[in-house]
């Protein structure tokens, strides 16, 4: 039996059942026992369909006779056979058998083959009941901290706002019914007359089967059986549609339809479409607006009013005419509506380019706190804490910092363009445009995107030139790294001179290809950075994706509101949120915990501690002793507690365990661990000495909360991103205001003293690149073992900023950032940029607050010599001393007897200090610190600048091996960045030194 005939008969068997016996519809037949039943069903169906033919005024017998005598009259002169090989004679014989009651001997019909195809087609049929209970996925609107629209969260094919049918005006409902299914109110899921007209159309134009689908069938197709263009899908669709009509009323079916259909502009459902096209809710649509949307289901792309306004107007006119025929509107309304402009609002792009890590985290909080499995399961209004402008700035700062680091160290690699537009340009019919003739249009802002001015015509003048084809191709392209904030540029000319490239706004730039020199091809799309966006002749440098990773966040101190969160270089590359989902060794950013314990134990910032070798015995007599070292391998003699923290001295930190906190090192470690647990830095504390130097990995978000607590004099906020969730106007969750929780193991005096010491870090210590802002910010740098992690954590009165840079080590290997690549060198510049962006985006810029009244009562400010800690009568540095019983507690010599002679000399550079190198022209300040750099014009917050990438040679890197004469770091061995490193003594990190125990 001809396969096409089998499919037609199986479809006819389905149609016959749903029209003549819907209550007894069978989905499985026995190929032998049910042959006679199938024949009878087909005959009953044909008799039913003949009535519909008569209603449609179609003479089926005459049609068949015409086809037999002259097939070309129906199928065209070049088609002697119909429907891809179905002989018209076989069709006529089948017609006589089932519609005329004859039993022709030459019948091509084989019931067993038809039954077999039918049974397979309806196997695992979806349940109509599932549609009755279906909750359509929706788009949740995410608002920023100011209550403004920030983003939408939706699944693929799920950008919709569900609206009850009761809120859709009758005029809008009837516009869709008139256009799509005029007999919707009377049929039972299948419109026989529509099927007949589709069948006749298929005879005239064989190929893709025409539909003839009702609104009910479209609901089933869109939400249940899929949209495959097959007879199997049509069979399944008709059965489920028939069953759906039996369990749902017409308004409910229409509600599913109006909320489920795609209507263009990325909009699913009538409510989202009304807002996208007209900026209003469905209840506010006018007659012409309803007619335009009512005509869209037939072909949202073909009738796209943005691209093809004339087609859209024609389709609107057809729907208006249908509405008039059905009595929905009057002749006057028709005339008025047919002539009004389309009235479209500018396109608002649904593509956002920032905040993907934040929104991902927001969805997790919604599951945890609001009990919502998914923000896309329905349409919610989600109120968040994000500062939209600051979020973009944080991402830009991190991306620039990571890329500049790799450029300056020679680690960057060019792995090819982001994509190439050659195929797209060819499809647009474009030849290579002359660069000189490209459109230099001034961009307009349309829906948040830069769009060139449309062509304009002035009387007596020629029309403005169209956009070059490369620009149109770039506009329609979807970037791979859609959240990277460097502009895209299309390579237009790779001639002998500078590479010419085109920007999205049509401007042409001279591109320095840098590491991609000789590897760029025409129509490659790459990332660039403009040197001066206002220059007459634009020049740009190429930007390539770095392999190094990073993370950053901004936390509001008093409330715990997360204002910005960036969990990695780019979300499309890695969805791992390194702010909340990973732990890394914090290095010296954990040292303030030890100093806090010491201050709380009664030590003063001027307490002298020997910066000299120390060995601590094994804890409980088990294991090995611990002998940490400083970055330079030596010590600076007696130094104050303040300077030990400001310059991140490992030996000073370790010596605080010897009587500075408790009587014994193990007891001191226990107090520090208890403090860490209360501060919620960890759920468990690894009780071994290297903990105090940051050996135990920590989450960035927990570290940020601790630094916020320092800013708040001990009140730790709980970081959060979700403020509230609403659905259909009902509040599902609202976060109640919560006061920060006090860390009771240290008092406000200790926290305030620690805050002032951390301000010294930004003023003249390891974060001195922030010196010009140090009146407003305090913080600490950190570098883990072998420079695997580079940190900065700091705070103002209002916010806490934390930045981390490092390589992912998911493969089990740990990769160094390179000698000298410390927190002060890598993370501080990024944090400085973020700090300025915060001030530019509504965060107040204030000087760090004085002590609270409670702390002030127990503090006295007295001048001291900042190097020796000695009291002076005038000048010097104003230190903040704890009072005991109304008197200053003098602890200057508690850990170091006065009789002990101390070696006083300027501090050597610590591993965390950035921006200085040997041989610099220097001058000292009152603290004895280096204050003048060799290149005073260099910005300490941009240590990499726009310098060209250096060659990856040992000499260029400053690596010193035997026989090398490099003077960059005399007398030291620098770690090369390749894997073919020559043998060398194991080097210790700048401020994370654990002796010789291999466990460390």
Short mmCIF file of C-alpha atoms in Angstrom, two decimals, residues 23 79 118 137 146 170 210 255 272 400 470 588 594 629 699 726 742 923 927 963:
data_model
loop_
_atom_site.label_atom_id
_atom_site.label_comp_id
_atom_site.label_asym_id
_atom_site.label_seq_id
_atom_site.Cartn_x
_atom_site.Cartn_y
_atom_site.Cartn_z
CA UNK A 23 -16.82 9.65 23.49
CA UNK A 79 2.25 17.14 -11.57
CA UNK A 118 -2.19 4.59 13.52
CA UNK A 137 6.02 29.24 32.36
CA UNK A 146 15.46 51.54 43.48
CA UNK A 170 -14.32 40.70 24.69
CA UNK A 210 -1.85 22.70 5.21
CA UNK A 255 -7.27 31.56 27.94
CA UNK A 272 3.45 40.44 27.11
CA UNK A 400 39.55 45.07 32.59
CA UNK A 470 28.48 44.47 7.90
CA UNK A 588 46.42 37.85 54.85
CA UNK A 594 44.03 37.53 64.96
CA UNK A 629 58.74 33.26 57.59
CA UNK A 699 33.72 32.06 50.84
CA UNK A 726 4.89 38.98 44.36
CA UNK A 742 26.82 41.58 67.27
CA UNK A 923 61.27 59.58 49.77
CA UNK A 927 56.08 56.32 59.01
CA UNK A 963 73.72 33.27 35.41
#
